[in-house]
Short mmCIF file of C-alpha atoms in Angstrom, two decimals:
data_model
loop_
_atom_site.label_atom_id
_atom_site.label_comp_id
_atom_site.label_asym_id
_atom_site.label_seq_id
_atom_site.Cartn_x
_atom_site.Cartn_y
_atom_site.Cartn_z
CA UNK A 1 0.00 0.00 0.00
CA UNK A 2 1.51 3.49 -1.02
CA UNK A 3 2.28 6.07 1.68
CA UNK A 4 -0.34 8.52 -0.10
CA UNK A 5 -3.42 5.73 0.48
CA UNK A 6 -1.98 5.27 4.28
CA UNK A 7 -1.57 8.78 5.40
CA UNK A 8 -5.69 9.79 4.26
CA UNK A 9 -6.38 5.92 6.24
CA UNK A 10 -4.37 7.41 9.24
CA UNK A 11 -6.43 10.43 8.96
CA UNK A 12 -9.71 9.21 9.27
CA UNK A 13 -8.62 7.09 12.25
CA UNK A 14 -7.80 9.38 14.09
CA UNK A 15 -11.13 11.49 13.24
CA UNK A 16 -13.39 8.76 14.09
CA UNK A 17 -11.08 7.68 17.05
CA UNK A 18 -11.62 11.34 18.31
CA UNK A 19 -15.36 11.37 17.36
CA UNK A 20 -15.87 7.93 19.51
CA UNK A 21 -13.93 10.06 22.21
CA UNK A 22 -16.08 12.60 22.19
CA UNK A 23 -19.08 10.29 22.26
CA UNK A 24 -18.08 8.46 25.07
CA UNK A 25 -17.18 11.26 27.12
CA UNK A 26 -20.74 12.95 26.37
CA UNK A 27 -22.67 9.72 26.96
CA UNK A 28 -24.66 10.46 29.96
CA UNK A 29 -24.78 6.59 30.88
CA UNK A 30 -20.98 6.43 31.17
CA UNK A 31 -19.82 9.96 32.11
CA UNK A 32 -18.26 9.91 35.14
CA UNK A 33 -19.82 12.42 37.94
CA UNK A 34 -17.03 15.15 37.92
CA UNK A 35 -18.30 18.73 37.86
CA UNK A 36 -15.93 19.73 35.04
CA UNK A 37 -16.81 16.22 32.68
CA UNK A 38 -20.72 17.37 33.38
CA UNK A 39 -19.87 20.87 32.56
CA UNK A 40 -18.47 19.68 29.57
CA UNK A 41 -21.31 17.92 28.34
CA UNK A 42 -23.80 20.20 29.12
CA UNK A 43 -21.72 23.70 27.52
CA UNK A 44 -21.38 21.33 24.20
CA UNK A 45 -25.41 22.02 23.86
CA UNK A 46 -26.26 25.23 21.93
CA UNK A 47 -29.25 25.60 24.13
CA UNK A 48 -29.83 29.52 22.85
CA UNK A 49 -33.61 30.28 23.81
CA UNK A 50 -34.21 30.25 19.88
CA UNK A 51 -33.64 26.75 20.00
CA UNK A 52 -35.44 23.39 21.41
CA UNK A 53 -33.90 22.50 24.25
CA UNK A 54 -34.71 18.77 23.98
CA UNK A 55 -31.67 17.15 23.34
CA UNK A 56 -29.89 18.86 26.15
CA UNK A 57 -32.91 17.79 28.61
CA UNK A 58 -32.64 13.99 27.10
CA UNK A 59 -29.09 13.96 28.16
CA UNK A 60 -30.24 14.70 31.38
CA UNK A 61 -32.64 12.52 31.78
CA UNK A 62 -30.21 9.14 30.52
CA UNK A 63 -27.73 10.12 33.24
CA UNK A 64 -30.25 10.60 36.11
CA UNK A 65 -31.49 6.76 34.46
CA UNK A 66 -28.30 5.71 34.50
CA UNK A 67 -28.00 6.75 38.40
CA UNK A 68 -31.77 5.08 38.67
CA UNK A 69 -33.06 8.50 39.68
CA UNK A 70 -36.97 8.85 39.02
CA UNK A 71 -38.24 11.82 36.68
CA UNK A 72 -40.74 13.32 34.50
CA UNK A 73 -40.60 15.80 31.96
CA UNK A 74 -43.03 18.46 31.10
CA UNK A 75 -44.09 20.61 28.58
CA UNK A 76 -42.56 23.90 28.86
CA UNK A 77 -44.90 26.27 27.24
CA UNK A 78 -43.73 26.46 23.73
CA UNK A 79 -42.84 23.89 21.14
CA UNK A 80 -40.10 21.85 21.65
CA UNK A 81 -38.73 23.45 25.05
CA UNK A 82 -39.47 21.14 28.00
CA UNK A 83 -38.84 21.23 32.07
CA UNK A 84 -37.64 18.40 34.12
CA UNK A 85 -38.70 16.83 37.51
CA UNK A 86 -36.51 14.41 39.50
CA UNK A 87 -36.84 13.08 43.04
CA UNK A 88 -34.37 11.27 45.17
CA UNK A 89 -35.40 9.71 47.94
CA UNK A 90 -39.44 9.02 48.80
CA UNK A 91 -41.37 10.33 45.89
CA UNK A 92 -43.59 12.99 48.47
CA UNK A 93 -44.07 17.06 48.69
CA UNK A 94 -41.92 18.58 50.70
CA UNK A 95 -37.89 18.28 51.36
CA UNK A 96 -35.32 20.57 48.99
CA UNK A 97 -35.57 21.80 45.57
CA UNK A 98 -32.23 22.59 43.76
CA UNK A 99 -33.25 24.24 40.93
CA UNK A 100 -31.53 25.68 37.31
CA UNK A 101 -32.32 26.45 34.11
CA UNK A 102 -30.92 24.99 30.97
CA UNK A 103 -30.92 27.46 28.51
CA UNK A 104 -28.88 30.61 28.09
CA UNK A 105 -27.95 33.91 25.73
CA UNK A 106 -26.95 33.88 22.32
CA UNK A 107 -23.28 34.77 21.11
CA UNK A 108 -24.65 36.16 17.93
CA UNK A 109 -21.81 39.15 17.38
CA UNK A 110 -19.88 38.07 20.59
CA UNK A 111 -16.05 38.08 20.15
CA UNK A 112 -15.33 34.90 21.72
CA UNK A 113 -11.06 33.44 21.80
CA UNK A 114 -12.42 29.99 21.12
CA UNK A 115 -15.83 28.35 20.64
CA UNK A 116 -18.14 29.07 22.91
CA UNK A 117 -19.91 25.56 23.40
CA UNK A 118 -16.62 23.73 23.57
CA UNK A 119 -15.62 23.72 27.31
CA UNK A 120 -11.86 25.47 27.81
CA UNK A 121 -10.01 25.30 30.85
CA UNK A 122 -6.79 28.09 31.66
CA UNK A 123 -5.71 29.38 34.93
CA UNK A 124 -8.28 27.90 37.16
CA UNK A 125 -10.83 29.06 34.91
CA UNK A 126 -13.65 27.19 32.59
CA UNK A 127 -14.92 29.36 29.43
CA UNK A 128 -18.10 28.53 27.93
CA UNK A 129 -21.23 29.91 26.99
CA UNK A 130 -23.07 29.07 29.80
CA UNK A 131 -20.54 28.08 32.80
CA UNK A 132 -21.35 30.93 35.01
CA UNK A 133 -25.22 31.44 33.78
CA UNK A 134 -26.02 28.73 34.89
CA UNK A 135 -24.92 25.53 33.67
CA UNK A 136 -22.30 25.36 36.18
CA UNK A 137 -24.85 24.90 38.91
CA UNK A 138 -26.99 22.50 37.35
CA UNK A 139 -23.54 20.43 36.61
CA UNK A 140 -22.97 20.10 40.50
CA UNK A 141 -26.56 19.00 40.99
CA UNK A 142 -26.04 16.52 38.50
CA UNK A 143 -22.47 15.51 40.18
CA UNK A 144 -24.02 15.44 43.67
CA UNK A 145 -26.63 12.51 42.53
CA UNK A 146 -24.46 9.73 43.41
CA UNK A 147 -24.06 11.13 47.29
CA UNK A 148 -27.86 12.15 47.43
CA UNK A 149 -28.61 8.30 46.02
CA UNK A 150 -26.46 6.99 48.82
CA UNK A 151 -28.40 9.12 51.57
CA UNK A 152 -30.76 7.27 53.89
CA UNK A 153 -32.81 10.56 52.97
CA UNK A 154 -36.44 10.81 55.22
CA UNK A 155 -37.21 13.71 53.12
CA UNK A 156 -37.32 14.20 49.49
CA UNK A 157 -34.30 15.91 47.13
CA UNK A 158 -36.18 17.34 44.18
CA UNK A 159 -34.09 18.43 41.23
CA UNK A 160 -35.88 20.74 39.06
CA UNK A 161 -34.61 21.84 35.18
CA UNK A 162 -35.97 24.49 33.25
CA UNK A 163 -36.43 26.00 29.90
CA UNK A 164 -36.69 29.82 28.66
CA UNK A 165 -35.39 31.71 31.92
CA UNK A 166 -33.46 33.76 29.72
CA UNK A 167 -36.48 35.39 27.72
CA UNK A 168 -39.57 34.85 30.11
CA UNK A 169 -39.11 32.79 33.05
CA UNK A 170 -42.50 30.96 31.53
CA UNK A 171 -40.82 27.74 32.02
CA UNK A 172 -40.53 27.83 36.19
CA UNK A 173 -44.10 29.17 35.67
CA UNK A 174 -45.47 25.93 33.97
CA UNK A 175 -43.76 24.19 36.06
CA UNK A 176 -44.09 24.80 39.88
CA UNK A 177 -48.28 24.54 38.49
CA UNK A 178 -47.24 21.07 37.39
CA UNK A 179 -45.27 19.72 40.70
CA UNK A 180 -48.21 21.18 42.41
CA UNK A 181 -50.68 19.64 40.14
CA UNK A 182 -48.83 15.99 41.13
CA UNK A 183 -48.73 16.84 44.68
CA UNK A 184 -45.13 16.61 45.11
CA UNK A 185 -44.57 20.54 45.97
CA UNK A 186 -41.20 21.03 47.41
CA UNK A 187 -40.89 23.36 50.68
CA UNK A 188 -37.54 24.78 49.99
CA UNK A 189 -35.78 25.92 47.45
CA UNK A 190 -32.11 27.17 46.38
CA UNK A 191 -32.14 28.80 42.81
CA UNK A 192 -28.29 28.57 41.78
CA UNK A 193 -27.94 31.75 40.07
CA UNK A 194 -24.51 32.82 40.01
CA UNK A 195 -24.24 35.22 43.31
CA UNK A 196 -20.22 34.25 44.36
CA UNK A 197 -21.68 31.53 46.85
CA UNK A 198 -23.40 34.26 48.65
CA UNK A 199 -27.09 33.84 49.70
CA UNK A 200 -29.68 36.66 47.85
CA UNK A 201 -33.01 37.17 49.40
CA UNK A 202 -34.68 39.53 47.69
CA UNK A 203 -34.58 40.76 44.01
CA UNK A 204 -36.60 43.06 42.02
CA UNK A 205 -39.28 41.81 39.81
CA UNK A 206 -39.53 42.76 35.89
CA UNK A 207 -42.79 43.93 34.27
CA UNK A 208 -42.65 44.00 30.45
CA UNK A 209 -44.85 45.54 27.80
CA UNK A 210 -45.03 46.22 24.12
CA UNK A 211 -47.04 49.40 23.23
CA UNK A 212 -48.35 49.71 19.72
CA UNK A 213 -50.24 52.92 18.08
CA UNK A 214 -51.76 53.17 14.91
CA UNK A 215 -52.69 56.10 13.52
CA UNK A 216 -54.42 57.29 10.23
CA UNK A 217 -51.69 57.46 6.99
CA UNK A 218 -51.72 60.25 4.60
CA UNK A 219 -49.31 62.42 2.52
CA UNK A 220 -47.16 64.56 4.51
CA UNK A 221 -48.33 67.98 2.80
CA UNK A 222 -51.37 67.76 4.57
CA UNK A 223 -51.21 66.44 8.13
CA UNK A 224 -54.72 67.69 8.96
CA UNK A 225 -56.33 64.26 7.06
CA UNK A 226 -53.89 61.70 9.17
CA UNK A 227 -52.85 61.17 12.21
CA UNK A 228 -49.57 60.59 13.50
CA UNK A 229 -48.44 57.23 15.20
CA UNK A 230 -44.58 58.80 15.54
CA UNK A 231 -45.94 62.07 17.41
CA UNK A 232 -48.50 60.09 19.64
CA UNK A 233 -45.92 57.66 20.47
CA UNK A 234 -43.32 60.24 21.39
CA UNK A 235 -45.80 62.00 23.91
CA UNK A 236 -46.20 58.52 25.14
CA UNK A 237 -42.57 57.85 25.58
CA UNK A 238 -42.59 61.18 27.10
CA UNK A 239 -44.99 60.63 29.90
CA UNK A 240 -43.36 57.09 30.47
CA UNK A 241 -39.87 59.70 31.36
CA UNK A 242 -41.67 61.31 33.68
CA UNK A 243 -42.81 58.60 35.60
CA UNK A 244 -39.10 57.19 35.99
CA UNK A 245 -38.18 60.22 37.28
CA UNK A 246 -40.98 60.25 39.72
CA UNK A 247 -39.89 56.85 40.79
CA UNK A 248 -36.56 57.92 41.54
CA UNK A 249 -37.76 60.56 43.35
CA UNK A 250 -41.59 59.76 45.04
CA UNK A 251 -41.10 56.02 44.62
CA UNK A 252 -40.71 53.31 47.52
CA UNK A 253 -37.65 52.92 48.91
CA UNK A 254 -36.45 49.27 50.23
CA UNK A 255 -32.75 49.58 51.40
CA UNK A 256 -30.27 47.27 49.88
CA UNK A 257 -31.24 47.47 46.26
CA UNK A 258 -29.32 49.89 43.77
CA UNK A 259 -31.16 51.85 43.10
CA UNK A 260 -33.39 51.43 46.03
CA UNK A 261 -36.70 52.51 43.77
CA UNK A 262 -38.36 50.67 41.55
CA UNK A 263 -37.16 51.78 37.73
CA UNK A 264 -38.99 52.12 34.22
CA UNK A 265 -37.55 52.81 30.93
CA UNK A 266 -38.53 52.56 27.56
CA UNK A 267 -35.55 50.29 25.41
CA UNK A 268 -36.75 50.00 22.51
CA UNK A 269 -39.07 52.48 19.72
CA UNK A 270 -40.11 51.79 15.84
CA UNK A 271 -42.32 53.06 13.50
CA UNK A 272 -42.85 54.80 10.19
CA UNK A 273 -42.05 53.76 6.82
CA UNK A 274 -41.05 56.65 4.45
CA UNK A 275 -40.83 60.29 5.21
CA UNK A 276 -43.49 61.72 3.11
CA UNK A 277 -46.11 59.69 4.73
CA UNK A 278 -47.95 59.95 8.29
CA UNK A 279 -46.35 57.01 10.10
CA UNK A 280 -49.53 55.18 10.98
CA UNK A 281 -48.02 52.68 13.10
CA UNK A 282 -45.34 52.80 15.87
CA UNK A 283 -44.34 50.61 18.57
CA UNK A 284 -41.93 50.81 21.69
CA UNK A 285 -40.94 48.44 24.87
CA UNK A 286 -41.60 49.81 28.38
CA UNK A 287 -40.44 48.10 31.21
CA UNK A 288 -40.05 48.21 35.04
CA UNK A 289 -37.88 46.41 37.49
CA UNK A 290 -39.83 46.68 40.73
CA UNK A 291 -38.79 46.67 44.63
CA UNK A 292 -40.68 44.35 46.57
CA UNK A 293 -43.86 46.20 47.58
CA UNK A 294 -44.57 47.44 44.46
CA UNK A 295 -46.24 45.34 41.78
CA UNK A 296 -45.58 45.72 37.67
CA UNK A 297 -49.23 45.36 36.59
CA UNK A 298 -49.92 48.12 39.02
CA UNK A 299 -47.50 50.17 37.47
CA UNK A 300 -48.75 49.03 34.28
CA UNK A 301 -52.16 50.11 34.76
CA UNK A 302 -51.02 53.82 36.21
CA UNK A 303 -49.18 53.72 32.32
CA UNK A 304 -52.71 52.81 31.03
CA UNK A 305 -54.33 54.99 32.49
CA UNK A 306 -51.99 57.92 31.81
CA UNK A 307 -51.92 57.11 28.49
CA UNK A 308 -55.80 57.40 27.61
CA UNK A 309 -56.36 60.36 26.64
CA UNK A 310 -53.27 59.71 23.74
CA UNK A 311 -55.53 56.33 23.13
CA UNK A 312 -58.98 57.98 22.39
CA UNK A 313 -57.21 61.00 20.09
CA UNK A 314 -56.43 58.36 17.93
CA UNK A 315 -59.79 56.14 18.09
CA UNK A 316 -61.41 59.52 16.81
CA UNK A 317 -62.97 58.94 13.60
CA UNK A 318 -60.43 56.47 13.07
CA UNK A 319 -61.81 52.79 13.02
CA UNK A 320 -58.97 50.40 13.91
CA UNK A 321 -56.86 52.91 15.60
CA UNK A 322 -55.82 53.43 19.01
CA UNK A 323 -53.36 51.87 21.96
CA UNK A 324 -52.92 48.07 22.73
CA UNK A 325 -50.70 46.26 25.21
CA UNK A 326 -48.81 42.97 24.59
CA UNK A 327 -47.49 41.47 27.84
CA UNK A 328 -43.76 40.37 27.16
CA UNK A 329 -42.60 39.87 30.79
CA UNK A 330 -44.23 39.52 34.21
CA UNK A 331 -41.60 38.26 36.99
CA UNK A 332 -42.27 38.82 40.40
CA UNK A 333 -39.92 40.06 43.31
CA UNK A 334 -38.65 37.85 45.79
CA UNK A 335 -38.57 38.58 49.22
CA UNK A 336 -37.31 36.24 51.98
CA UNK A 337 -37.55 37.48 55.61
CA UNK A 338 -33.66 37.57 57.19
CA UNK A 339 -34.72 35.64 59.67
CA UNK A 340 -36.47 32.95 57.64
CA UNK A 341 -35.24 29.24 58.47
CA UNK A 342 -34.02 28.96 54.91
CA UNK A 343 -31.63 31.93 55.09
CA UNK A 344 -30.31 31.50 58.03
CA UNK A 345 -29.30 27.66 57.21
CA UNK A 346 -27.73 28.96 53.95
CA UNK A 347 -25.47 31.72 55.71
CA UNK A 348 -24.67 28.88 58.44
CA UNK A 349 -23.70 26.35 55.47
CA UNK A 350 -21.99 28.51 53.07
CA UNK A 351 -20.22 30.60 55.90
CA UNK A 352 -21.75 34.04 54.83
CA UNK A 353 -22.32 36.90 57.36
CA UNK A 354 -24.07 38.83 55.30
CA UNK A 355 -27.21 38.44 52.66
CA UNK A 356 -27.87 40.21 48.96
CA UNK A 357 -30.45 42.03 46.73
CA UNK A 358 -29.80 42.24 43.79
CA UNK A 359 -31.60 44.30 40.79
CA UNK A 360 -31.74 41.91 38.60
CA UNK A 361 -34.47 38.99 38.63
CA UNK A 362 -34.49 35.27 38.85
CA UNK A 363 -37.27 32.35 39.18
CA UNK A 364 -36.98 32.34 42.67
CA UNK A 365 -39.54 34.96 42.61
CA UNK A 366 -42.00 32.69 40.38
CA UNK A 367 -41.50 29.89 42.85
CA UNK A 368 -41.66 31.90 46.12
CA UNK A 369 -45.17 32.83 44.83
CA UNK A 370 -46.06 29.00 43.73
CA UNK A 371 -45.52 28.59 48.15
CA UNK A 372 -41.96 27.14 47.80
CA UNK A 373 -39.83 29.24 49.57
CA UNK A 374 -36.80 29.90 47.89
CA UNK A 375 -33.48 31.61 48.37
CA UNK A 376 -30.67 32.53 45.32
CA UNK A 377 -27.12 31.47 45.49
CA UNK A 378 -24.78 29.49 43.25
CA UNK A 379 -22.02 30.13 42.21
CA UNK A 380 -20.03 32.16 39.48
CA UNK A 381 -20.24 35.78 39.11
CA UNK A 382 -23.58 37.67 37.56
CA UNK A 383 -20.56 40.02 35.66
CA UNK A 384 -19.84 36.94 33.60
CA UNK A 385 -23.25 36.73 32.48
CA UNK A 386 -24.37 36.87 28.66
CA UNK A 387 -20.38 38.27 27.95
CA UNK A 388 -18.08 36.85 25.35
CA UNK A 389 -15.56 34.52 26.97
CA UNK A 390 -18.12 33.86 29.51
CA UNK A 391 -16.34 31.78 33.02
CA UNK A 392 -16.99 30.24 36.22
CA UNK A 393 -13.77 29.81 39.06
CA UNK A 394 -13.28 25.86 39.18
CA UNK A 395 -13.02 27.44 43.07
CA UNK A 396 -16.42 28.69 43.51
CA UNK A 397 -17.65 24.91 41.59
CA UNK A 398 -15.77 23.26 44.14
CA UNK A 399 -17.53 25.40 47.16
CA UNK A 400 -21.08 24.93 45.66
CA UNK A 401 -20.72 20.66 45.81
CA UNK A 402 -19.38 21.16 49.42
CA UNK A 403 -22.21 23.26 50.17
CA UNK A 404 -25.19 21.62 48.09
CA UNK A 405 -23.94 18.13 50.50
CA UNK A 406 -24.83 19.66 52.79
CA UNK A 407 -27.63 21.29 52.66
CA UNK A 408 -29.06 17.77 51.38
CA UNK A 409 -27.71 16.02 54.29
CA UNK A 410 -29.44 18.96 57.03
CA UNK A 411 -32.83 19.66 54.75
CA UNK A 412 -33.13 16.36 54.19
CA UNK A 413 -32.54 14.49 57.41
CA UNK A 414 -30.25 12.49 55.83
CA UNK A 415 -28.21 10.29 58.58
#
């Protein structure tokens, strides 16, 4: 055999050597349960919000079958993107809830120094889309699964994976209805958000709308026969300025946030088509981030109502025109009391002194309302979050095992 025919053969070997590699490290029934191999696995999914996050939820579901851990999976509000339920120990309400989500940003435009679903370790550090926010946490619940398994555990471990946190939170909304719905509610809950391994009690909510005008077209030369979606819209974005600043000023204060107010802003504004013609449709996003205390359909409706006067100008002798509201967002605060059983065993566990609020939100807030208490900390830092070369410490991967252990072992009963 000539050298050119063996050097193509020696090729492909090693390709489908490496591809069998690759397989076998990713196969959830063999993959050992090391943070980092997990990590791996899990960053290797594109699980963008875009997409269907099915295939990363099977390969959950063959390694918590491969550690005979019972689950179900849900529907989780849209096509193709599903939640996931697993208990350890007896299958009853009450016990610990770890909980993550599974999907995360895009890196559309991103400047990334390698790819971003291929994991990379250098100086301590793991790069990946993903590793901080939050895939890191849900790879040390996964890890932990052999040591919950080997618990005499009186109380249930409930494991809960969700979909489409990053856009609208709808999947911890489907599913705390559906754990409820099979009676098997947890009572506490730790959302692993990355907070540094620092417990957060209380963040703001988000309240989002889309705000569409339409007008009356006409030729620009005589703006007496239309009526002008661009100009009602920018008295509407107007008004919506004014109430920020009255927020920042009038608003309720809760210490610990920054700001300590609830905000509002408008992000984003359309409309029009060409110049010569009365725009008769235009669009913007308003949203608020709201304190605990203060609820975003309450702020909505002040908008509403501040807003109909703009709303009936253009219904005048104008069929079809007028204001409507598309709800994008609705996340509620969270708010656990300081002294609440649940924070003070997280500050003894993880060694904190001190608690958080943060001004961002989470689904801690969604569950806290569904009656599972529920408390934020995980670890990686928030500033890694949705950035190119996106990281978690290996450090702060090794501190959350140690302290989700434990918290199973103390929740739990566990002897």
């Amino acid at each position: 055999m000539s050298i050119s025919i063996i050097k193509p053969l020696q090729a492909l070997w090693r390709l489908a050597t490496n591809v069998l590699t690759l397989q076998s490290m990713t196969d959830p029934r063999t993959i050992p349960p090391r943070v980092e191999t997990i990590l791996a696995a899990l960053v290797s999914f594109d699980t963008t919000s875009r997409h269907s996050n099915l295939s990363i939820i099977e390969w959950i579901e063959g390694y918590l079958a491969a550690h005979d851990v019972s689950f179900t999976r849900y529907p989780g509000g849209d096509d193709g993107k599903w939640n996931l339920h697993a208990v350890i120990g007896p299958e009853k309400a009450g016990g610990m809830a770890f909980a993550g989500h599974v999907d995360c940003v895009p890196v559309d435009g991103q400047d990334w120094s390698s790819d971003p679903f291929v994991l990379r370790e250098e100086n301590g550090r793991l790069y990946g889309r993903g590793a901080a926010d939050m895939k890191g946490y849900v790879a040390c619940m996964l890890a932990a699964v052999p040591d919950f398994k080997a618990m005499d555990l009186p109380k249930p471990i409930h494991l809960l994976f969700t979909c489409d946190e990053e856009i609208t939170c709808d999947g911890a909304r489907h599913l705390i209805e559906d754990i409820k719905q099979a009676h098997l509610l947890p009572a506490l809950c730790m959302v692993g958000e990355p907070t540094m391994m620092t417990p957060v009690i209380a963040h703001k909510g988000r309240f989002a709308v889309r705000v569409r005008l339409v007008g009356k077209p006409g030729h620009s030369s005589l703006p007496q026969g239309g009526k002008n979606a661009l100009h009602a819209m920018g008295r509407a974005i107007a008004i919506c300025a004014d109430e920020a600043d009255r927020l920042s000023i009038e608003g309720r204060r809760v210490d610990g946030f920054v700001p300590p107010y609830t905000t509002m802003q408008v992000g984003l504004a359309s409309g029009g088509s060409i110049l010569n013609i009365i725009p008769e449709q235009a669009e913007f996003d308003v949203e608020w981030r709201n304190v605990p205390g203060d609820e975003g359909s309450v702020e909505f409706e002040k908008l509403r109502e501040a807003l109909s006067p703009l709303d009936e100008s253009l219904r005048e002798d104008n069929p079809g025109g007028g204001i409507s509201y598309l709800l994008l967002v609705d996340l509620p605060p969270l708010a656990l009391a300081a002294d609440h059983l649940l924070t003070e065993l997280t500050c003894q566990i993880t060694g904190s002194n001190t608690t958080g609020k943060v001004s961002y939100g989470t689904e801690a807030g969604i569950y806290q309302r569904g009656a599972m208490e529920s408390i934020v900390c995980g670890p990686g830092d928030i500033a890694q979050a949705h950035r190119p070369d996106e990281f978690i410490a290996k450090e702060q991967l090794e501190r959350c095992e140690t302290v989700i252990r434990d918290f199973a072992r103390r929740v739990s009963g566990a002897a």
